[in-house]
Structure formats: structure tokens, C-alpha cells
XYZ file of C-alpha atoms in Angstrom:
256
model
C -0.212 0.423 0.420
C 1.722 3.126 -1.177
C 1.445 6.180 0.914
C 1.936 10.097 0.240
C 5.086 11.329 1.741
C 3.596 13.772 3.661
C 0.180 14.739 5.099
C -1.313 17.780 6.897
C -0.985 18.421 10.592
C -2.236 21.098 12.236
C -1.248 20.535 15.983
C 0.940 18.293 17.613
C 0.030 18.292 21.454
C 2.814 16.872 23.833
C 2.286 15.838 27.324
C -1.909 15.332 26.986
C -3.737 13.417 29.639
C -7.429 13.278 27.858
C -6.523 11.483 24.944
C -5.510 7.627 25.800
C -3.885 5.555 28.351
C -1.198 7.726 30.318
C 0.887 10.234 29.275
C 0.061 11.150 25.343
C 1.840 13.184 22.346
C -1.579 13.626 20.281
C -1.008 14.043 16.590
C -4.105 16.280 15.429
C -4.704 15.861 11.306
C -6.427 18.132 9.018
C -9.477 16.899 6.588
C -12.818 14.999 7.607
C -15.422 13.928 5.728
C -17.935 15.194 8.763
C -19.267 18.359 9.159
C -20.398 18.568 13.102
C -22.472 21.525 13.734
C -20.671 21.509 17.389
C -16.967 20.707 15.887
C -14.515 22.156 18.207
C -11.662 21.663 15.911
C -12.929 23.810 13.116
C -9.502 23.970 11.371
C -9.362 20.265 11.145
C -12.379 19.980 8.465
C -10.782 21.469 5.303
C -7.316 19.039 4.520
C -5.077 22.171 3.263
C -3.908 24.596 5.119
C -5.346 27.952 5.460
C -5.420 31.459 7.499
C -6.444 30.797 11.290
C -6.241 34.191 13.028
C -3.158 35.843 12.729
C -1.535 32.173 12.167
C -1.716 29.617 9.479
C -3.820 25.892 10.615
C -1.545 23.150 9.352
C 1.771 22.143 7.778
C 2.939 19.263 5.568
C 4.923 16.834 7.203
C 6.151 13.779 6.755
C 6.282 10.307 8.878
C 9.732 10.281 10.694
C 9.129 14.299 11.113
C 6.132 13.144 12.923
C 7.910 10.634 15.068
C 10.427 12.576 15.507
C 8.523 14.981 17.289
C 6.686 11.874 19.238
C 9.602 10.713 20.534
C 10.742 14.230 22.378
C 7.922 12.832 24.654
C 9.541 9.224 25.244
C 10.798 9.390 28.745
C 7.684 10.300 29.692
C 6.048 6.799 28.126
C 8.719 4.415 30.239
C 6.763 4.915 32.865
C 2.938 3.879 32.017
C 0.739 3.367 28.933
C 1.114 6.468 27.814
C 2.859 6.958 23.725
C 1.075 7.991 20.236
C -2.590 9.266 19.828
C -4.227 10.243 16.051
C -6.591 12.525 15.648
C -8.353 14.885 13.977
C -10.324 15.883 11.629
C -9.950 12.156 10.641
C -7.094 10.740 10.945
C -8.609 7.828 8.880
C -8.756 9.980 5.894
C -4.520 10.121 5.212
C -5.443 6.430 4.551
C -2.194 4.437 3.694
C 0.444 7.504 5.529
C -1.526 7.242 8.970
C -1.216 3.213 8.208
C 2.214 3.741 7.440
C 2.810 6.078 10.520
C 1.323 3.208 12.719
C 3.147 0.310 11.664
C 6.429 2.485 12.656
C 5.419 3.381 15.619
C 4.966 0.048 16.614
C 8.975 -0.683 15.137
C 9.583 2.044 17.785
C 8.695 0.133 20.367
C 5.167 3.327 20.963
C 1.851 2.415 22.555
C -0.633 3.863 19.997
C -4.486 5.066 19.990
C -6.598 6.744 17.496
C -10.085 8.628 18.122
C -12.383 8.232 15.077
C -15.688 9.441 13.870
C -15.351 5.973 11.844
C -16.116 7.767 8.900
C -13.580 6.031 6.331
C -13.569 2.816 3.984
C -13.275 -0.103 5.962
C -10.194 -1.044 4.568
C -8.606 1.588 5.593
C -9.995 1.185 9.020
C -9.023 -2.565 9.279
C -5.520 -2.219 8.006
C -5.159 0.846 10.702
C -5.862 -1.303 13.331
C -3.686 -3.648 13.171
C -1.058 -1.364 14.567
C -3.599 0.276 17.019
C -3.586 -0.868 20.672
C -6.682 1.786 21.651
C -9.853 2.703 19.007
C -12.643 5.659 20.226
C -14.853 5.434 18.299
C -17.443 7.577 17.796
C -21.315 6.857 17.525
C -23.163 9.614 17.766
C -27.083 8.715 16.298
C -28.772 6.168 15.061
C -31.331 8.308 13.380
C -30.178 8.289 9.853
C -31.696 11.652 9.309
C -30.712 13.879 11.849
C -27.405 12.497 11.589
C -27.197 13.530 8.096
C -29.319 17.430 8.893
C -26.455 17.799 11.677
C -23.066 15.715 10.486
C -23.760 15.716 6.644
C -23.669 12.284 6.193
C -25.374 9.144 7.125
C -24.822 6.467 10.484
C -24.699 3.948 7.782
C -21.317 3.346 7.057
C -19.509 4.459 10.596
C -22.171 1.677 12.545
C -20.496 -0.971 9.184
C -17.753 -0.225 10.086
C -17.865 -0.902 14.059
C -19.338 -4.082 13.581
C -16.212 -4.919 10.892
C -14.272 -3.426 13.742
C -15.393 -6.013 16.758
C -15.452 -9.129 14.222
C -12.134 -8.720 12.833
C -10.528 -7.669 16.001
C -12.256 -9.099 19.065
C -9.508 -8.657 21.896
C -8.607 -4.784 20.564
C -9.683 -1.980 23.613
C -12.309 -0.547 21.693
C -13.688 2.485 23.524
C -17.021 4.120 22.209
C -17.956 7.096 23.181
C -21.369 9.353 22.202
C -21.228 13.235 22.755
C -24.462 14.776 24.231
C -25.483 17.376 22.194
C -28.054 19.268 23.055
C -31.164 19.660 20.325
C -29.543 16.462 18.593
C -29.355 13.530 21.182
C -29.872 14.424 24.547
C -32.985 12.293 25.083
C -33.794 8.965 26.603
C -34.617 7.788 23.473
C -31.639 8.419 21.372
C -29.496 7.027 23.573
C -31.571 3.730 24.200
C -31.452 3.691 20.684
C -27.519 3.482 20.678
C -27.179 1.053 24.227
C -29.823 -1.429 21.940
C -27.505 -1.368 18.854
C -24.074 -2.042 20.814
C -25.897 -4.613 23.123
C -25.743 -6.604 20.290
C -21.830 -6.169 19.902
C -19.213 -7.888 21.481
C -18.428 -6.459 25.228
C -16.488 -3.000 24.505
C -16.232 -0.119 27.324
C -19.026 2.682 26.315
C -19.256 6.648 27.663
C -21.243 9.643 27.314
C -19.292 12.223 26.619
C -20.997 16.121 27.686
C -21.542 18.807 25.265
C -18.930 21.684 25.591
C -18.316 25.243 23.642
C -14.607 24.875 24.305
C -14.004 25.374 20.114
C -16.556 28.612 19.334
C -13.762 31.086 19.414
C -11.869 29.225 16.516
C -14.812 29.816 14.297
C -14.331 33.258 14.312
C -10.292 33.103 13.478
C -11.961 30.914 10.498
C -15.091 33.906 9.380
C -17.345 31.110 9.832
C -20.543 31.234 12.534
C -20.499 28.730 15.338
C -23.696 26.868 14.554
C -24.649 25.783 18.301
C -25.310 29.434 18.841
C -25.271 29.737 23.074
C -26.353 26.325 23.380
C -25.721 24.867 26.709
C -26.231 21.145 28.002
C -28.844 20.141 30.459
C -26.381 18.831 33.332
C -29.215 16.680 35.075
C -30.150 15.711 32.421
C -26.792 14.461 31.371
C -26.498 12.347 34.806
C -29.762 11.020 33.604
C -28.448 9.301 30.147
C -25.849 8.234 31.801
C -28.037 6.253 34.762
C -29.470 4.823 31.549
C -26.763 3.864 30.239
C -25.383 1.838 32.917
C -28.793 0.152 33.171
C -27.682 -1.584 30.133
C -24.340 -2.724 31.591
C -22.262 -0.699 29.250
C -21.081 2.325 30.694
C -17.029 2.081 31.583
C -15.039 5.140 32.644
C -12.014 5.016 31.369
C -9.995 3.522 33.713
C -6.450 6.009 33.301
């Protein structure tokens, strides 16, 4: 599988504690096939570098350049399960480049993780999974029409990819996540539908993520409107939805 010499990266975050087990270095790739209204990294959506306020979001990097940056944190990885996390945007959009990066990371004895929407060719997802230790996989809604309206695509490919991933790699550490978004999927029916779907799959980790608007200020730097406006997540309702998940025996909070 031949890969491009370089891929567009918009951020490399060192000493990250939120993107997987241990201390991580998170590489954020540009480009995403989805356009979630609440996206907290809008500078990731387009594949090419672009003006971002007084800065530029995106630079082309090779596999070796990325790994050289990641391995600056190597002393921190020795004392736990830390390593490389790839995120975005949608890192699977980088296809063969991403597979080459993950393969070389494993050759360098790095643990690997991905944050993915699951919206990618199944062959790329499964090829990348060969070199991944932890997979964070978003399932946002089972309502196809609402999914298309709020995100830009239906959920069918995503759900099929999750089933294929679990069938091909039953022992992988797969963690399904649902961001709970006001007006989109914050109802008991929405969450129960997802739980009923997940209950039919092999055992996995599942959690709900609360909506936040931390990325709102980024939209003005891109001269775009933030479509969520002043939406706020009802915290009591969120706790209620978490309790519903627990009744299905699915909810397992991260152990890192």
C-alpha cells in the first residue's frame, strides 16, 4: 500500500492526559468527511492549510518528522502506557500514510491510539487497527435523517465499520463514545437506541461525553459562524442519561 510522502497536521499536543492511557502525544490531522455543528476543531475540517486568525492552521509533515516530534516525550512513556494518539479531523482520511505512521510507531515500541468518527473506507480502518492498541470510536446517533442533517452524512457506514472492526479484532481495546449534544441526541430515546445497538455487539467500553463549546472562539478566526449558538447542556438530564446507560451494563468510565 503506497502512501503519500507527507500529510497535513494542524497541531501536535505534548503531555496530553485526555487522549488515551498514560501520558500521550496527540497528532491532529487536517481533513474530515463530517461537518458536525458542534465541532471543537473547525480548523481540522478542510484538508489543506488555511489562515487561522494571524496564524496558519496546517503544515505538511512526513512520517519521520512526526515520529521525531512524538519521541521527544519518550521519557514520559517509560513510566506507564503512554504513547502516540492520532486525532483530527478524521485521521483515517490520511489512509495509507496513517497506516505507515502507525506501523513505524510500533517498530519504535510506541503504544498507539486513535480518535475516529469511523467514517472511512472499511479497508483503511481495518488496516490501521492492526497497529492500534486503543480505538476511540464515536457513535453519535442511530437516527439516519438527523445524523445527515446535523453532521452531513448518514450513520450507516459508521455503524457497519464498527461491527466489522469488532468482528475482525475481538480482543482490541475499543471504546465507543457518544458526545451528548443539546437538540441533537440528548433524549432518552436517542441514548436507548444506541445502547440497544451496542448490546448486540461483542463487549466493549462505552461512555457519554458532555457537550462543551470550548471551540467556539475558533470559528471567528476562520470567518465562520458557530451553528450551536449559545446552546447549553442540561447537566441533570446528562446524569439521567448516564444512569440509563448503566442499566444496560455498558458504561465503563476510563481507567486512566
